[in-house]
CSV table of C-alpha atoms in Angstrom, one decimal:
chain,number,residue,atom,x,y,z
D,68,MET,CA,-3.7,16.8,11.6
D,69,LYS,CA,-5.9,16.0,8.6
D,70,THR,CA,-4.5,13.7,5.9
D,71,VAL,CA,-4.5,15.5,2.5
D,72,SER,CA,-3.1,12.6,0.4
D,73,THR,CA,-5.2,10.8,-2.2
D,74,PRO,CA,-7.8,8.7,-0.3
D,75,GLY,CA,-7.3,5.0,-0.2
D,76,PRO,CA,-7.5,2.2,-1.0
D,77,TRP,CA,-4.7,2.2,-3.4
D,78,GLN,CA,-3.6,-0.7,-5.6
D,79,ALA,CA,-0.4,-1.9,-7.2
D,80,THR,CA,-0.7,-3.2,-10.7
D,81,GLN,CA,2.0,-4.4,-13.1
D,82,PHE,CA,2.3,-2.7,-16.4
D,83,LEU,CA,1.3,-5.0,-19.2
D,84,ASP,CA,4.3,-4.3,-21.4
D,85,CYS,CA,7.0,-4.3,-18.7
D,86,ALA,CA,7.4,-6.9,-15.9
D,87,GLN,CA,9.7,-4.6,-13.9
D,88,GLN,CA,7.3,-1.6,-13.7
D,89,PHE,CA,4.2,-1.1,-11.5
D,90,LYS,CA,1.7,1.7,-11.1
D,91,ILE,CA,0.0,2.7,-7.9
D,92,SER,CA,-3.5,4.1,-8.4
D,93,ASP,CA,-6.7,4.6,-6.5
D,94,THR,CA,-9.9,2.7,-7.2
D,95,SER,CA,-11.0,5.2,-9.8
D,96,GLY,CA,-7.7,4.7,-11.7
D,97,PHE,CA,-6.1,8.0,-10.7
D,98,LEU,CA,-2.3,7.5,-11.0
D,99,ILE,CA,-0.5,8.1,-7.8
D,100,ALA,CA,3.0,6.8,-8.6
D,101,ASN,CA,5.1,4.6,-10.9
D,102,VAL,CA,7.6,2.1,-9.4
D,103,GLY,CA,10.4,0.5,-11.2
D,104,ILE,CA,12.6,1.0,-14.2
D,105,GLN,CA,12.8,-0.3,-17.7
D,106,HIS,CA,16.1,-2.1,-18.4
D,107,LEU,CA,17.3,-5.7,-18.6
D,108,HIS,CA,18.7,-5.8,-15.1
D,109,ALA,CA,15.8,-4.3,-13.2
D,110,ARG,CA,15.2,-5.9,-9.8
D,111,GLU,CA,11.7,-7.2,-10.4
D,112,ASN,CA,11.0,-8.7,-7.0
D,113,GLU,CA,12.2,-5.5,-5.2
D,114,ASN,CA,10.1,-3.3,-7.5
D,115,SER,CA,7.0,-5.5,-6.8
D,116,ALA,CA,7.6,-5.3,-3.0
D,117,ASN,CA,8.1,-1.5,-3.2
D,118,ALA,CA,4.9,-1.1,-5.2
D,119,HIS,CA,2.9,-3.2,-2.7
D,120,LEU,CA,4.3,-1.3,0.3
D,121,ILE,CA,3.4,2.0,-1.3
D,122,ALA,CA,-0.1,0.9,-2.2
D,123,ALA,CA,-0.7,-0.2,1.4
D,124,ALA,CA,0.2,3.2,2.8
D,125,PRO,CA,-3.4,4.5,3.3
D,126,GLU,CA,-4.4,1.3,5.1
D,127,LEU,CA,-1.3,1.2,7.2
D,128,LEU,CA,-1.8,4.8,8.3
D,129,ALA,CA,-5.5,4.2,9.1
D,130,ALA,CA,-4.5,1.1,11.2
D,131,LEU,CA,-1.9,3.0,13.1
D,132,LYS,CA,-4.3,5.9,13.8
D,133,SER,CA,-6.9,3.5,15.1
D,134,LEU,CA,-4.4,1.8,17.4
D,135,THR,CA,-3.0,5.0,18.8
D,136,HIS,CA,-6.5,6.6,19.3
D,137,PRO,CA,-7.4,6.9,23.0
D,138,ASP,CA,-10.1,4.2,22.5
D,139,GLY,CA,-8.0,2.2,20.0
D,140,LEU,CA,-6.9,-0.4,22.5
D,141,SER,CA,-10.1,-0.6,24.5
D,142,SER,CA,-11.6,-4.1,24.8
D,143,LEU,CA,-14.4,-3.2,22.3
D,144,ASN,CA,-12.0,-1.8,19.6
D,145,MET,CA,-8.8,-3.7,20.0
D,146,LEU,CA,-9.7,-6.9,18.1
D,147,ALA,CA,-11.1,-5.0,15.1
D,148,ASN,CA,-8.1,-2.6,15.1
D,149,MET,CA,-5.6,-5.4,15.3
D,150,GLN,CA,-7.3,-7.2,12.5
D,151,ALA,CA,-7.3,-4.1,10.3
D,152,ALA,CA,-3.5,-3.8,11.1
D,153,ARG,CA,-2.9,-7.4,10.1
D,154,VAL,CA,-4.8,-6.9,6.8
D,155,ALA,CA,-2.8,-3.8,6.0
D,156,ILE,CA,0.5,-5.5,6.8
D,157,ALA,CA,-0.5,-8.4,4.5
D,158,LYS,CA,-1.3,-6.0,1.7
D,159,ALA,CA,2.1,-4.2,2.3
D,160,GLU,CA,3.8,-7.6,2.0
D,161,GLY,CA,2.0,-8.4,-1.2
D,162,LEU,CA,0.0,-11.2,0.4
D,163,ALA,CA,-3.5,-9.7,0.0
């Protein structure tokens, strides 16, 4: 099945005027989603984690597709595919 979502990579950036809100956009600046709410008791760390997880979705999907491809775990492809998965996971966790 062909993916019809906005192509990645996506990025999570914090709104300048609100520490609790993040936007998810592609590299051209196309807005994909907003994450968070504006009020005094917003859960800033959770909003940030959610934004990074959403922004990593294209890379996570690509890594899973590579690993589940018939050649994905062959000796020639396994190391590269595992590294791509590690990078995608780090991005999802806000570490990249």
